[in-house]
Amino acid sequence: DTEVTQTPKHLVMGMTNKKSLKCEQHMGHRAMYWYKQKAKKPPELMFVYSYEKLSINESVPSRFSPECPNSSLLNLHLHALQPEDSALYLCASSRGVQSNEKLFFGSGTQLSVL
Amino acid sequence: KNQVEQSPQSLIILEGKNCTLQCNYTVSPFSNLRWYKQDTGRGPVSLTIMTFSENTKSNGRYTATLDADTKQSSLHITASQLSDSASYICVVRVRGGYNKLIFGAGTRLAVHP
């Protein structure tokens, strides 16, 4: 199994809603990532988890709250988002954070904030 | 400033033709360079990873080259297929620390019949 599975594939939410994005991998990877990608732009790193501990937060607003319940799961909790937060949210994983580790990306959640 | 620049921004070719995509980077310290293929609305898929000492790496019809002296890389696609239509992203990893990746803006390739 070399897949990173993200759910849901699409999400539409209002600015007052609370929702969560989910990411799962069963490759035994110990590093997991959240990226945000706007249309026609490259992905931007949001968070890095290493061994279930948050190691990097790229100055992401607190309306995005990551959670890593175990080594296979990564969640992104969303609350009080803005329309400009609409984007493709990508989860990725790697065996570790060492130099030549390949990143495996999920297919993403396309988020629209109304 | 760490940057990755790709050219062209977009490219249209006919099915069966070859093409070459370019990537220039100013990333230091350099660890490795990766090429990803991203279909619209999907996550990127790794094509190649090249370290400082590697000049060429192939993956099927995809061949990547790296010139670490001039800080340039290219991705050559041979005998293009309609399914090659996608964005191709050049990504450079910064040595040290966590897996910090500098992404290029990508080249959008369209293969027409």
PDB file of N, CA and C in Angstrom, chain B residues 34-88:
ATOM      1  N   ARG B  34      13.898  17.317  -7.158  1.00  0.00           N
ATOM      2  CA  ARG B  34      12.838  16.368  -7.487  1.00  0.00           C
ATOM      3  C   ARG B  34      11.959  16.930  -8.601  1.00  0.00           C
ATOM      4  N   TRP B  35      11.471  16.054  -9.430  1.00  0.00           N
ATOM      5  CA  TRP B  35      10.439  16.404 -10.392  1.00  0.00           C
ATOM      6  C   TRP B  35       9.161  15.659 -10.017  1.00  0.00           C
ATOM      7  N   TYR B  36       8.058  16.415  -9.997  1.00  0.00           N
ATOM      8  CA  TYR B  36       6.750  15.844  -9.709  1.00  0.00           C
ATOM      9  C   TYR B  36       5.821  16.112 -10.891  1.00  0.00           C
ATOM     10  N   LYS B  37       4.882  15.193 -11.090  1.00  0.00           N
ATOM     11  CA  LYS B  37       3.803  15.387 -12.050  1.00  0.00           C
ATOM     12  C   LYS B  37       2.510  15.572 -11.254  1.00  0.00           C
ATOM     13  N   GLN B  38       1.753  16.627 -11.595  1.00  0.00           N
ATOM     14  CA  GLN B  38       0.496  16.857 -10.892  1.00  0.00           C
ATOM     15  C   GLN B  38      -0.646  17.028 -11.879  1.00  0.00           C
ATOM     16  N   ASP B  39      -1.590  16.113 -11.828  1.00  0.00           N
ATOM     17  CA  ASP B  39      -2.808  16.250 -12.608  1.00  0.00           C
ATOM     18  C   ASP B  39      -3.715  17.250 -11.908  1.00  0.00           C
ATOM     19  N   THR B  40      -4.564  17.903 -12.671  1.00  0.00           N
ATOM     20  CA  THR B  40      -5.449  18.941 -12.123  1.00  0.00           C
ATOM     21  C   THR B  40      -6.300  18.370 -10.998  1.00  0.00           C
ATOM     22  N   GLY B  41      -6.291  19.047  -9.850  1.00  0.00           N
ATOM     23  CA  GLY B  41      -7.107  18.629  -8.724  1.00  0.00           C
ATOM     24  C   GLY B  41      -6.601  17.409  -8.001  1.00  0.00           C
ATOM     25  N   ARG B  42      -5.396  16.967  -8.295  1.00  0.00           N
ATOM     26  CA  ARG B  42      -4.820  15.790  -7.631  1.00  0.00           C
ATOM     27  C   ARG B  42      -3.509  16.166  -6.958  1.00  0.00           C
ATOM     28  N   GLY B  43      -3.002  15.279  -6.121  1.00  0.00           N
ATOM     29  CA  GLY B  43      -1.729  15.535  -5.481  1.00  0.00           C
ATOM     30  C   GLY B  43      -0.569  15.235  -6.413  1.00  0.00           C
ATOM     31  N   PRO B  44       0.581  15.868  -6.172  1.00  0.00           N
ATOM     32  CA  PRO B  44       1.769  15.597  -6.998  1.00  0.00           C
ATOM     33  C   PRO B  44       2.258  14.166  -6.830  1.00  0.00           C
ATOM     34  N   VAL B  45       2.789  13.615  -7.902  1.00  0.00           N
ATOM     35  CA  VAL B  45       3.357  12.269  -7.889  1.00  0.00           C
ATOM     36  C   VAL B  45       4.830  12.373  -8.261  1.00  0.00           C
ATOM     37  N   SER B  46       5.689  11.761  -7.453  1.00  0.00           N
ATOM     38  CA  SER B  46       7.129  11.861  -7.680  1.00  0.00           C
ATOM     39  C   SER B  46       7.545  11.133  -8.955  1.00  0.00           C
ATOM     40  N   LEU B  47       8.371  11.802  -9.760  1.00  0.00           N
ATOM     41  CA  LEU B  47       8.940  11.184 -10.962  1.00  0.00           C
ATOM     42  C   LEU B  47      10.402  10.789 -10.721  1.00  0.00           C
ATOM     43  N   THR B  48      11.205  11.721 -10.220  1.00  0.00           N
ATOM     44  CA  THR B  48      12.621  11.442  -9.973  1.00  0.00           C
ATOM     45  C   THR B  48      13.103  12.247  -8.769  1.00  0.00           C
ATOM     46  N   ILE B  49      14.139  11.731  -8.111  1.00  0.00           N
ATOM     47  CA  ILE B  49      14.884  12.473  -7.090  1.00  0.00           C
ATOM     48  C   ILE B  49      16.353  12.365  -7.455  1.00  0.00           C
ATOM     49  N   MET B  50      17.048  13.500  -7.539  1.00  0.00           N
ATOM     50  CA  MET B  50      18.461  13.496  -7.927  1.00  0.00           C
ATOM     51  C   MET B  50      19.283  14.229  -6.887  1.00  0.00           C
ATOM     52  N   THR B  51      20.378  13.610  -6.483  1.00  0.00           N
ATOM     53  CA  THR B  51      21.283  14.258  -5.550  1.00  0.00           C
ATOM     54  C   THR B  51      22.382  14.987  -6.320  1.00  0.00           C
ATOM     55  N   PHE B  52      23.249  15.628  -5.574  1.00  0.00           N
ATOM     56  CA  PHE B  52      24.318  16.454  -6.133  1.00  0.00           C
ATOM     57  C   PHE B  52      25.178  15.700  -7.142  1.00  0.00           C
ATOM     58  N   SER B  53      25.420  14.421  -6.873  1.00  0.00           N
ATOM     59  CA  SER B  53      26.373  13.658  -7.686  1.00  0.00           C
ATOM     60  C   SER B  53      25.732  12.983  -8.897  1.00  0.00           C
ATOM     61  N   GLU B  54      24.419  13.095  -9.037  1.00  0.00           N
ATOM     62  CA  GLU B  54      23.732  12.422 -10.139  1.00  0.00           C
ATOM     63  C   GLU B  54      23.476  13.389 -11.282  1.00  0.00           C
ATOM     64  N   ASN B  55      23.831  12.991 -12.504  1.00  0.00           N
ATOM     65  CA  ASN B  55      23.647  13.844 -13.673  1.00  0.00           C
ATOM     66  C   ASN B  55      22.349  13.535 -14.425  1.00  0.00           C
ATOM     67  N   THR B  56      21.992  12.263 -14.421  1.00  0.00           N
ATOM     68  CA  THR B  56      20.834  11.828 -15.204  1.00  0.00           C
ATOM     69  C   THR B  56      20.089  10.739 -14.439  1.00  0.00           C
ATOM     70  N   LYS B  57      18.771  10.824 -14.527  1.00  0.00           N
ATOM     71  CA  LYS B  57      17.955   9.744 -13.950  1.00  0.00           C
ATOM     72  C   LYS B  57      16.710   9.574 -14.810  1.00  0.00           C
ATOM     73  N   SER B  58      16.387   8.331 -15.094  1.00  0.00           N
ATOM     74  CA  SER B  58      15.234   8.059 -15.959  1.00  0.00           C
ATOM     75  C   SER B  58      14.143   7.313 -15.214  1.00  0.00           C
ATOM     76  N   ASN B  59      12.931   7.561 -15.650  1.00  0.00           N
ATOM     77  CA  ASN B  59      11.757   6.861 -15.128  1.00  0.00           C
ATOM     78  C   ASN B  59      10.828   6.663 -16.319  1.00  0.00           C
ATOM     79  N   GLY B  60      10.997   5.540 -17.003  1.00  0.00           N
ATOM     80  CA  GLY B  60      10.188   5.289 -18.200  1.00  0.00           C
ATOM     81  C   GLY B  60      10.509   6.301 -19.280  1.00  0.00           C
ATOM     82  N   ARG B  61       9.488   7.012 -19.758  1.00  0.00           N
ATOM     83  CA  ARG B  61       9.689   8.000 -20.823  1.00  0.00           C
ATOM     84  C   ARG B  61      10.162   9.349 -20.283  1.00  0.00           C
ATOM     85  N   TYR B  62      10.362   9.442 -18.989  1.00  0.00           N
ATOM     86  CA  TYR B  62      10.837  10.683 -18.368  1.00  0.00           C
ATOM     87  C   TYR B  62      12.318  10.558 -18.054  1.00  0.00           C
ATOM     88  N   THR B  63      13.105  11.549 -18.479  1.00  0.00           N
ATOM     89  CA  THR B  63      14.535  11.592 -18.162  1.00  0.00           C
ATOM     90  C   THR B  63      14.863  12.965 -17.592  1.00  0.00           C
ATOM     91  N   ALA B  64      15.389  12.958 -16.376  1.00  0.00           N
ATOM     92  CA  ALA B  64      15.779  14.213 -15.732  1.00  0.00           C
ATOM     93  C   ALA B  64      17.291  14.332 -15.773  1.00  0.00           C
ATOM     94  N   THR B  65      17.765  15.561 -15.950  1.00  0.00           N
ATOM     95  CA  THR B  65      19.196  15.841 -15.882  1.00  0.00           C
ATOM     96  C   THR B  65      19.433  16.901 -14.815  1.00  0.00           C
ATOM     97  N   LEU B  66      20.625  16.896 -14.268  1.00  0.00           N
ATOM     98  CA  LEU B  66      20.996  17.871 -13.250  1.00  0.00           C
ATOM     99  C   LEU B  66      22.420  18.329 -13.486  1.00  0.00           C
ATOM    100  N   ASP B  67      22.600  19.638 -13.563  1.00  0.00           N
ATOM    101  CA  ASP B  67      23.933  20.242 -13.609  1.00  0.00           C
ATOM    102  C   ASP B  67      24.074  21.071 -12.343  1.00  0.00           C
ATOM    103  N   ALA B  68      24.758  20.507 -11.346  1.00  0.00           N
ATOM    104  CA  ALA B  68      24.862  21.177 -10.053  1.00  0.00           C
ATOM    105  C   ALA B  68      25.761  22.410 -10.122  1.00  0.00           C
ATOM    106  N   ASP B  69      26.629  22.463 -11.129  1.00  0.00           N
ATOM    107  CA  ASP B  69      27.504  23.640 -11.254  1.00  0.00           C
ATOM    108  C   ASP B  69      26.717  24.860 -11.705  1.00  0.00           C
ATOM    109  N   THR B  70      25.878  24.676 -12.711  1.00  0.00           N
ATOM    110  CA  THR B  70      25.082  25.793 -13.221  1.00  0.00           C
ATOM    111  C   THR B  70      23.730  25.901 -12.525  1.00  0.00           C
ATOM    112  N   LYS B  71      23.422  24.932 -11.648  1.00  0.00           N
ATOM    113  CA  LYS B  71      22.159  24.911 -10.903  1.00  0.00           C
ATOM    114  C   LYS B  71      20.976  24.887 -11.862  1.00  0.00           C
ATOM    115  N   GLN B  72      21.066  23.947 -12.793  1.00  0.00           N
ATOM    116  CA  GLN B  72      19.992  23.787 -13.759  1.00  0.00           C
ATOM    117  C   GLN B  72      19.601  22.321 -13.842  1.00  0.00           C
ATOM    118  N   SER B  73      18.327  22.110 -14.099  1.00  0.00           N
ATOM    119  CA  SER B  73      17.819  20.760 -14.319  1.00  0.00           C
ATOM    120  C   SER B  73      16.847  20.802 -15.483  1.00  0.00           C
ATOM    121  N   SER B  74      16.696  19.666 -16.131  1.00  0.00           N
ATOM    122  CA  SER B  74      15.704  19.564 -17.195  1.00  0.00           C
ATOM    123  C   SER B  74      14.955  18.244 -17.051  1.00  0.00           C
ATOM    124  N   LEU B  75      13.737  18.249 -17.563  1.00  0.00           N
ATOM    125  CA  LEU B  75      12.944  17.017 -17.627  1.00  0.00           C
ATOM    126  C   LEU B  75      12.557  16.817 -19.082  1.00  0.00           C
ATOM    127  N   HIS B  76      13.013  15.705 -19.648  1.00  0.00           N
ATOM    128  CA  HIS B  76      12.733  15.394 -21.041  1.00  0.00           C
ATOM    129  C   HIS B  76      11.668  14.316 -21.099  1.00  0.00           C
ATOM    130  N   ILE B  77      10.635  14.573 -21.878  1.00  0.00           N
ATOM    131  CA  ILE B  77       9.559  13.594 -22.050  1.00  0.00           C
ATOM    132  C   ILE B  77       9.628  13.084 -23.484  1.00  0.00           C
ATOM    133  N   THR B  78       9.729  11.785 -23.617  1.00  0.00           N
ATOM    134  CA  THR B  78       9.871  11.165 -24.938  1.00  0.00           C
ATOM    135  C   THR B  78       8.538  10.578 -25.397  1.00  0.00           C
ATOM    136  N   ALA B  79       8.254  10.724 -26.677  1.00  0.00           N
ATOM    137  CA  ALA B  79       7.057  10.113 -27.280  1.00  0.00           C
ATOM    138  C   ALA B  79       5.822  10.402 -26.436  1.00  0.00           C
ATOM    139  N   SER B  80       5.489  11.666 -26.334  1.00  0.00           N
ATOM    140  CA  SER B  80       4.431  12.105 -25.412  1.00  0.00           C
ATOM    141  C   SER B  80       3.101  11.408 -25.693  1.00  0.00           C
ATOM    142  N   GLN B  81       2.352  11.255 -24.601  1.00  0.00           N
ATOM    143  CA  GLN B  81       1.019  10.665 -24.675  1.00  0.00           C
ATOM    144  C   GLN B  81       0.013  11.658 -24.107  1.00  0.00           C
ATOM    145  N   LEU B  82      -1.256  11.454 -24.462  1.00  0.00           N
ATOM    146  CA  LEU B  82      -2.298  12.366 -23.969  1.00  0.00           C
ATOM    147  C   LEU B  82      -2.297  12.418 -22.444  1.00  0.00           C
ATOM    148  N   SER B  83      -1.974  11.294 -21.812  1.00  0.00           N
ATOM    149  CA  SER B  83      -1.977  11.231 -20.349  1.00  0.00           C
ATOM    150  C   SER B  83      -0.818  12.007 -19.711  1.00  0.00           C
ATOM    151  N   ASP B  84       0.097  12.483 -20.530  1.00  0.00           N
ATOM    152  CA  ASP B  84       1.188  13.314 -19.996  1.00  0.00           C
ATOM    153  C   ASP B  84       0.722  14.736 -19.721  1.00  0.00           C
ATOM    154  N   SER B  85      -0.477  15.082 -20.169  1.00  0.00           N
ATOM    155  CA  SER B  85      -1.005  16.420 -19.912  1.00  0.00           C
ATOM    156  C   SER B  85      -1.166  16.617 -18.406  1.00  0.00           C
ATOM    157  N   ALA B  86      -0.424  17.577 -17.865  1.00  0.00           N
ATOM    158  CA  ALA B  86      -0.380  17.795 -16.414  1.00  0.00           C
ATOM    159  C   ALA B  86       0.538  18.976 -16.147  1.00  0.00           C
ATOM    160  N   SER B  87       0.662  19.324 -14.868  1.00  0.00           N
ATOM    161  CA  SER B  87       1.690  20.283 -14.457  1.00  0.00           C
ATOM    162  C   SER B  87       2.906  19.516 -13.973  1.00  0.00           C
ATOM    163  N   TYR B  88       4.079  19.983 -14.362  1.00  0.00           N
ATOM    164  CA  TYR B  88       5.320  19.342 -13.936  1.00  0.00           C
ATOM    165  C   TYR B  88       6.058  20.332 -13.032  1.00  0.00           C
TER     166      TYR B  88
END
